[in-house]
Short mmCIF file of C-alpha atoms and ligand atoms in Angstrom, two decimals:
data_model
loop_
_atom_site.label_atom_id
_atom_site.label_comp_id
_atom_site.label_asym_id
_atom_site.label_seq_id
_atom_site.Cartn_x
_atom_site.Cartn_y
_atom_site.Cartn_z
CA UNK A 1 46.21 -36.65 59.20
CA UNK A 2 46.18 -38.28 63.09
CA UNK A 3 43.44 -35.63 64.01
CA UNK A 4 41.52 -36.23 60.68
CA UNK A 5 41.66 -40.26 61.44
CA UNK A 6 40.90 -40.08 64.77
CA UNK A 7 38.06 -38.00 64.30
CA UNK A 8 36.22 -39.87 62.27
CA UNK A 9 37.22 -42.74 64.05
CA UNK A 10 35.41 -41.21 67.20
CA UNK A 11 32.28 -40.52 65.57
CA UNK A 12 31.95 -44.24 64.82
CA UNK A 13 31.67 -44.05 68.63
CA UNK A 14 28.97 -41.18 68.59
CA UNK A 15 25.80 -42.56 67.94
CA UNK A 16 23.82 -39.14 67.66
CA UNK A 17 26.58 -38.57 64.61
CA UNK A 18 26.52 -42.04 63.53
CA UNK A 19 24.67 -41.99 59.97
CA UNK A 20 25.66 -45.38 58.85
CA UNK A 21 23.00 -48.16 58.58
CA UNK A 22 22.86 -51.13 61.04
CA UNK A 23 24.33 -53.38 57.96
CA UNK A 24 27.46 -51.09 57.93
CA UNK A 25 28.11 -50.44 61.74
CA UNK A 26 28.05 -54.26 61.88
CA UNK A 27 30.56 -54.79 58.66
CA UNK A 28 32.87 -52.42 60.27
CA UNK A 29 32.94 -53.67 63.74
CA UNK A 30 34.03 -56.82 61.44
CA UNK A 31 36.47 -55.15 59.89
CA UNK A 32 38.43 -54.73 63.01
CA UNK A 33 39.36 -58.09 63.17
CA UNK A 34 39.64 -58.80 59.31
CA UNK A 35 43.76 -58.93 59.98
CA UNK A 36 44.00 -60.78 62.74
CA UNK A 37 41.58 -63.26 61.98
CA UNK A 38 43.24 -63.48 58.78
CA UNK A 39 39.98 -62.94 56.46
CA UNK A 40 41.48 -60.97 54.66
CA UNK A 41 43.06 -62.11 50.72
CA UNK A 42 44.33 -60.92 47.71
CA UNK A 43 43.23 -61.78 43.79
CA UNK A 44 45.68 -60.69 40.79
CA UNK A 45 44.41 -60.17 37.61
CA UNK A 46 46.94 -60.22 34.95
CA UNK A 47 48.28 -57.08 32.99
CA UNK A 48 49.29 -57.59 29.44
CA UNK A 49 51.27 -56.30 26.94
CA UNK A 50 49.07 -54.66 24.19
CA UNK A 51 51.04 -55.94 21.32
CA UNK A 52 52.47 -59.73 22.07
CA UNK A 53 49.52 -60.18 25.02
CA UNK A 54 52.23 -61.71 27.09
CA UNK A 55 51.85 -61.31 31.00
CA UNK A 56 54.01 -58.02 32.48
CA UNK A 57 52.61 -57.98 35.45
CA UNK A 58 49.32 -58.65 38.55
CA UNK A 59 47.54 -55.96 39.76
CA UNK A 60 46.47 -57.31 43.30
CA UNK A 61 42.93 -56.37 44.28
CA UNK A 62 42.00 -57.10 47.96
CA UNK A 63 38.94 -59.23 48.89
CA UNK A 64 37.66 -59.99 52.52
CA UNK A 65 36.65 -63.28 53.21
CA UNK A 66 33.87 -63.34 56.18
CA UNK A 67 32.37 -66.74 56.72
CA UNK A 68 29.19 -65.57 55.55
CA UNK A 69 30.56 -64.88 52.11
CA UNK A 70 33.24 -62.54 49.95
CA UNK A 71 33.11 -58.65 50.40
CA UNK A 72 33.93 -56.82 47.41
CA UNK A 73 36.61 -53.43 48.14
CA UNK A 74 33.98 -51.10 46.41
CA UNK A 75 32.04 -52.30 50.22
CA UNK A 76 34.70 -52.13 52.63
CA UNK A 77 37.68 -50.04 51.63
CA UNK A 78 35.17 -46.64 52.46
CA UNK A 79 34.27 -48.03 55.97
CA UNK A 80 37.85 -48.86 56.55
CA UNK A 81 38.67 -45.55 55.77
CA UNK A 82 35.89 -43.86 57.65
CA UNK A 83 36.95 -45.81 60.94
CA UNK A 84 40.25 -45.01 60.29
CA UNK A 85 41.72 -48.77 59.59
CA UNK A 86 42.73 -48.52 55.91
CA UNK A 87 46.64 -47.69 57.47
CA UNK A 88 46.48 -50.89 59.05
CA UNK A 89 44.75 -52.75 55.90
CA UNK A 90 47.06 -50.87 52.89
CA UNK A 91 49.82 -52.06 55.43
CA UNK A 92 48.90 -55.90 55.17
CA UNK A 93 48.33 -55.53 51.42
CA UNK A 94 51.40 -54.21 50.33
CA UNK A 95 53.33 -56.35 52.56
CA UNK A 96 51.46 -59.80 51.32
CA UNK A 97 51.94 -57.97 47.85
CA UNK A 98 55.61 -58.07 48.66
CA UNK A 99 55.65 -61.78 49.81
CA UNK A 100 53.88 -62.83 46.59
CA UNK A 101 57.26 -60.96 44.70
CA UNK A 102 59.54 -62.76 46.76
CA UNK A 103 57.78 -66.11 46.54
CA UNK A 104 58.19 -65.67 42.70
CA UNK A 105 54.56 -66.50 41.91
CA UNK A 106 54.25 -63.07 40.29
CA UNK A 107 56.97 -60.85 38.95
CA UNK A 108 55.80 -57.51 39.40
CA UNK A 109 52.89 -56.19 41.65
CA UNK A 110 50.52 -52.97 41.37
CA UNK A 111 49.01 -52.06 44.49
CA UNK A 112 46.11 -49.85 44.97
CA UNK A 113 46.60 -47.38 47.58
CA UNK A 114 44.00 -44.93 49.32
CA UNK A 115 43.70 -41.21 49.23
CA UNK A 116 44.02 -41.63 53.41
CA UNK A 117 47.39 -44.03 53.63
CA UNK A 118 48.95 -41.88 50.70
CA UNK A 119 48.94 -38.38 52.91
CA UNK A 120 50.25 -40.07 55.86
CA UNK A 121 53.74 -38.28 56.50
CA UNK A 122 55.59 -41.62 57.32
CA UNK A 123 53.95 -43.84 54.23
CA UNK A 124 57.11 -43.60 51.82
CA UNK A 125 59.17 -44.56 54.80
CA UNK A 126 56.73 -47.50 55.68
CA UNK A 127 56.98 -48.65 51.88
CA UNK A 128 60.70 -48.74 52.41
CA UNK A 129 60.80 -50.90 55.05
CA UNK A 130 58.15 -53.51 54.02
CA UNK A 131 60.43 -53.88 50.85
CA UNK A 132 63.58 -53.79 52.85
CA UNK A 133 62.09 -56.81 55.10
CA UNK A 134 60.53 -58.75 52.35
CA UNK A 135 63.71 -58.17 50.26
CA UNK A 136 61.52 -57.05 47.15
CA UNK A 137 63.43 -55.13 44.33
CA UNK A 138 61.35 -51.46 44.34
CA UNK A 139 61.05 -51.84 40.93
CA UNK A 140 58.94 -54.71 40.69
CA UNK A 141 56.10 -52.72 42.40
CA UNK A 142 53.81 -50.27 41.49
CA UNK A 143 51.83 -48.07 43.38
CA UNK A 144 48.60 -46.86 42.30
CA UNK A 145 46.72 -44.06 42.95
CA UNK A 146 43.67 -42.23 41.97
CA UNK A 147 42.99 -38.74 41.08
CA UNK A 148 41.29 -37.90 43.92
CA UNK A 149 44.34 -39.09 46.48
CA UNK A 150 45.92 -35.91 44.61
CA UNK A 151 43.35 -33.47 44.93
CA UNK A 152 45.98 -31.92 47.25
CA UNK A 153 48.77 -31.35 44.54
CA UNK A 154 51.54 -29.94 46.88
CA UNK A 155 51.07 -32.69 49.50
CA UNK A 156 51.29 -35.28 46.90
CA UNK A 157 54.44 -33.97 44.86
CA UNK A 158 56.37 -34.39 48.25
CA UNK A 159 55.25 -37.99 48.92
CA UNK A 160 55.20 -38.81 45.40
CA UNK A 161 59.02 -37.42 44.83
CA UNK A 162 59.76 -39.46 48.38
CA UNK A 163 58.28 -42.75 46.32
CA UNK A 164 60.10 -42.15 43.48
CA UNK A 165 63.60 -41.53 44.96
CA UNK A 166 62.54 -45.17 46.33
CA UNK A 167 62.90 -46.57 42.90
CA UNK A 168 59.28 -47.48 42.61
CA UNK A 169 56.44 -45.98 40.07
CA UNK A 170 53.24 -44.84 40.46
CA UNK A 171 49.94 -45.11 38.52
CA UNK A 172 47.66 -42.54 38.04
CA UNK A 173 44.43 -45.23 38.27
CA UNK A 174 40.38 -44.45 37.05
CA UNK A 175 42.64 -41.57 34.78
CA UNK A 176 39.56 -39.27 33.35
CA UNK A 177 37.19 -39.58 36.01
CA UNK A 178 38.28 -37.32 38.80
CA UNK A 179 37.98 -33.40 38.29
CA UNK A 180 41.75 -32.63 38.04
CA UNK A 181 42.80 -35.54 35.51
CA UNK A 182 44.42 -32.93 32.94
CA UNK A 183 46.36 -30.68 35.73
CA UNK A 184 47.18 -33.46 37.65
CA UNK A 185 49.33 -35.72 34.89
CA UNK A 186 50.87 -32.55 33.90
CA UNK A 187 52.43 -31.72 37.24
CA UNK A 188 52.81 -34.79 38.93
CA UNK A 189 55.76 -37.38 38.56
CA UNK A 190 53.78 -40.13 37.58
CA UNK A 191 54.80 -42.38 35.18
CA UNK A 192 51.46 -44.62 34.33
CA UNK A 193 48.52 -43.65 33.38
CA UNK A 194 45.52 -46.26 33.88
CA UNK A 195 42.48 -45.49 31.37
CA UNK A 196 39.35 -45.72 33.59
CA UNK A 197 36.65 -48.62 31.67
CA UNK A 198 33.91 -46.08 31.44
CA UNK A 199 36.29 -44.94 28.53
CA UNK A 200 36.94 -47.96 27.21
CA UNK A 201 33.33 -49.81 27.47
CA UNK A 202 32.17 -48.70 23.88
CA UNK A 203 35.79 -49.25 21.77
CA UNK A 204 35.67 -51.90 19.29
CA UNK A 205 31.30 -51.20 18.60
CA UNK A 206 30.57 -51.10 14.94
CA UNK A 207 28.65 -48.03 15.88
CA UNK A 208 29.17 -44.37 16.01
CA UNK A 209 29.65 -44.43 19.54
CA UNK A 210 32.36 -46.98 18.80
CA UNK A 211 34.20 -44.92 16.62
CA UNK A 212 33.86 -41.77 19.48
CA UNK A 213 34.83 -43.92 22.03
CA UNK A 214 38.35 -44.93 20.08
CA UNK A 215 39.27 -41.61 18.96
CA UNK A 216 38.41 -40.50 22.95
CA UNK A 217 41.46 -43.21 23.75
CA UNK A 218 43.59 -42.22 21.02
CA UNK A 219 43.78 -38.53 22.27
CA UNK A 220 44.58 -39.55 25.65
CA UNK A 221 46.87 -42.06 24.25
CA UNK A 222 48.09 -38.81 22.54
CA UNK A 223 48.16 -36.92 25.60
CA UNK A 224 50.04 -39.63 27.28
CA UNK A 225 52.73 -40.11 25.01
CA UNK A 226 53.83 -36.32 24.99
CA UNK A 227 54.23 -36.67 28.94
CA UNK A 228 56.04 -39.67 28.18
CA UNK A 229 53.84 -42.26 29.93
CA UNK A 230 52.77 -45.31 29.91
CA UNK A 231 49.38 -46.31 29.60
CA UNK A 232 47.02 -49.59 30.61
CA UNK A 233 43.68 -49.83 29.56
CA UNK A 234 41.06 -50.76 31.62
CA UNK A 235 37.92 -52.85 31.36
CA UNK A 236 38.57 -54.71 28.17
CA UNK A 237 36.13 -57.91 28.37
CA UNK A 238 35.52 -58.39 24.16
CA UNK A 239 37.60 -59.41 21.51
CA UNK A 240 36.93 -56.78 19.80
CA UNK A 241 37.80 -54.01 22.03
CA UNK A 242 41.09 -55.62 22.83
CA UNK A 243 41.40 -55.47 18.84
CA UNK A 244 40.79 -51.79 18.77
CA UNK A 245 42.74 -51.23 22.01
CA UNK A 246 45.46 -52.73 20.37
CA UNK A 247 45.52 -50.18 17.41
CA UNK A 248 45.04 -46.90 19.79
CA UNK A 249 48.49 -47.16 21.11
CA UNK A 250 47.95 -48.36 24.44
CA UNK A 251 50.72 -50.12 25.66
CA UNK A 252 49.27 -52.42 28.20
CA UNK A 253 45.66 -54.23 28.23
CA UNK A 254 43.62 -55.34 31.49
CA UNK A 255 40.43 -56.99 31.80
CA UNK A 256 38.36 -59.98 31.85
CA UNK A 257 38.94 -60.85 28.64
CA UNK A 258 42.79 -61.33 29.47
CA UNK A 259 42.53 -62.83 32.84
CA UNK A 260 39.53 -62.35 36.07
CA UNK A 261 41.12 -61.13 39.18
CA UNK A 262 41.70 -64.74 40.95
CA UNK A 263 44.15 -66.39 44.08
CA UNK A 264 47.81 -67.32 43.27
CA UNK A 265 48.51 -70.51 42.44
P1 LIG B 301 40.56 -50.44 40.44
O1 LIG B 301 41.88 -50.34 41.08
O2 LIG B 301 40.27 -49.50 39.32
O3 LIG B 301 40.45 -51.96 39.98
C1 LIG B 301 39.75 -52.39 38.84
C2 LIG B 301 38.41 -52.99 39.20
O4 LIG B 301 37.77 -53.40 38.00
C3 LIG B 301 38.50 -54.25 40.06
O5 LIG B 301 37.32 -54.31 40.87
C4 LIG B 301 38.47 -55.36 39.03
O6 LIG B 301 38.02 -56.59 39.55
C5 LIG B 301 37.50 -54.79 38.04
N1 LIG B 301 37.72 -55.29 36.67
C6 LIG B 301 38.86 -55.72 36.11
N2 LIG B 301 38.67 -56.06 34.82
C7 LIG B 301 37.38 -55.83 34.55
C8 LIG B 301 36.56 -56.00 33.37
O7 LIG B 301 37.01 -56.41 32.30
N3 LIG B 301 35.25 -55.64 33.49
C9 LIG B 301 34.72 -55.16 34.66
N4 LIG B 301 33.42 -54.86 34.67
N5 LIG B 301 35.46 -55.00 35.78
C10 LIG B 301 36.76 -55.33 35.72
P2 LIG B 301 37.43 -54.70 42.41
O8 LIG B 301 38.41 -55.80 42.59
O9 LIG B 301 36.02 -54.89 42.91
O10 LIG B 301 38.04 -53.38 43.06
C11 LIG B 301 37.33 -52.18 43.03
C12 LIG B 301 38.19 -51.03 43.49
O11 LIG B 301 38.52 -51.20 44.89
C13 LIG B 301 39.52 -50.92 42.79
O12 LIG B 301 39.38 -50.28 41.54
C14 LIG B 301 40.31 -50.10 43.78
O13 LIG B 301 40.03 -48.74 43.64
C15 LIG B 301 39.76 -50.60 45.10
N6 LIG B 301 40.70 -51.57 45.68
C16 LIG B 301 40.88 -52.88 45.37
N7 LIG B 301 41.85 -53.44 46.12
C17 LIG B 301 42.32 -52.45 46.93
C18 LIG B 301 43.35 -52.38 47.94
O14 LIG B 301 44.08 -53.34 48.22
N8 LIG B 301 43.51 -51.17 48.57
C19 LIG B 301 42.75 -50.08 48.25
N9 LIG B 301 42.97 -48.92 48.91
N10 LIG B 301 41.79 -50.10 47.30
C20 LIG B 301 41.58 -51.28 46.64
MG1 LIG B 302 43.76 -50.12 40.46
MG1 LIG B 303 41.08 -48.52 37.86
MG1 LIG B 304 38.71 -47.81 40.86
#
């Protein structure tokens, strides 16, 4: 992992190896001093029960706030990765994440976690001890991941077993649009499963793509259930998909229609 890191690191360095555009040299030179110039923030959008719509829990998405405006995480989490400083950014999310919990402004947390910070031999024992110095309850946090941070299945089973003897679950995020969605909820202790919106943009249409779309989330609904987990629908902005969502058997609902990803308090 170190030698992996550190090389990339180094060829932010190498300008004959440097392919990134003047725009993103600059926003990751910036990046290097998002902590301690405390730019950096996180929103929580709500996650809600799919049957009473009551509030179960935040998912906390970060956002970096430069002065010349907010950077979205689709911008900065792959340069942060690339220059090998998403350790030192997942670090400052999940421990915020954990003050949040403690502060009782939110009861439970998901926190997304990177491919990068999740093969890192020490990162269940880091987890521990931001929980341990917060003095956050492992169960009121979720970690999620996407299919790609398992690409490496054996890796992953260790870290994820490590995780789980923590007390903490994990959620299999974007579910359905990574190559190994179907072998990797079969083998791996996970105990979410997050339905990616690109699956859930078309339930609820009075059309016949409608009608595909809900009987495409009822079979991994299906799916779901016989691995016994739980499952949170992504992407749900209409009435009317939140209706049909409703009836698929999803157990949790998230999207703009319940809540936009916003500050505490
Ligand atoms: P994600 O974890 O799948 O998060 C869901 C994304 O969908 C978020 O985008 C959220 O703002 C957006 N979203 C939520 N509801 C709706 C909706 O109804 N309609 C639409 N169109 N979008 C909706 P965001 O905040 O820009 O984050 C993008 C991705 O960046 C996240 O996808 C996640 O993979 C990554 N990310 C965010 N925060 C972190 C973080 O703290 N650490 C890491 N490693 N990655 C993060
Ligand atoms: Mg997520
Ligand atoms: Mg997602
Ligand atoms: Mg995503």
């Amino acid at each position: 992992y170190r030698a992996k890191r550190s090389g990339v690191g180094y060829a932010f360095f190498n300008a004959q190896h440097d392919r990134r555009s003047p725009a993103e040299v600059e926003l990751t030179a910036a990046l290097h001093h998002s902590v301690s110039r405390d730019e950096l923030l996180l929103h929580y959008q709500p996650v809600v029960g799919a049957q009473d719509g009551r509030v179960v829990g935040h998912e906390a998405l970060i956002r970096w706030q430069r002065p010349s405006g907010l950077v979205s995480p689709a911008e900065f989490i792959p340069l942060a990765e690339s220059a090998g400083l998403i350790g030192m950014i997942g670090l400052w999310v999940l421990r915020r994440a954990a003050q949040d919990l403690r502060s009782g402004l939110i009861e439970r947390a998901s926190v997304n976690v990177s491919a990068l910070e999740f093969e890192h031999p020490e990162y269940a024992r880091r987890v521990q001890r931001v929980l341990e110095e917060v003095g956050v309850d492992p169960d009121q946090l979720v970690l999620e991941i996407t299919e790609s941070a398992l690409l490496d299945a054996r890796r992953a089973e260790v870290v994820l077993a490590e995780l789980r003897a923590l007390g903490l679950r994990i959620a299999l995020d974007d579910f359905g649009t990574g190559y190994s969605s179907l072998s990797a909820i079969a083998t791996l202790p996970v105990q979410i499963m997050k339905i990616n919106q690109s699956f859930t943009r078309d339930v609820g249409l009075p059309t016949p793509a409608g009608a595909r779309a809900l009987e495409v989330v009822r079979s991994i609904v299906a799916l779901a259930g016989a691995l016994q987990l739980e499952v949170v629908a992504e992407g749900v902005e209409t009435p009317e998909q939140a209706q049909a969502l409703m009836q698929s058997g999803c157990h949790y609902l998230q999207g703009y229609y319940f809540g936009r990803p916003a500050p505490l308090g």
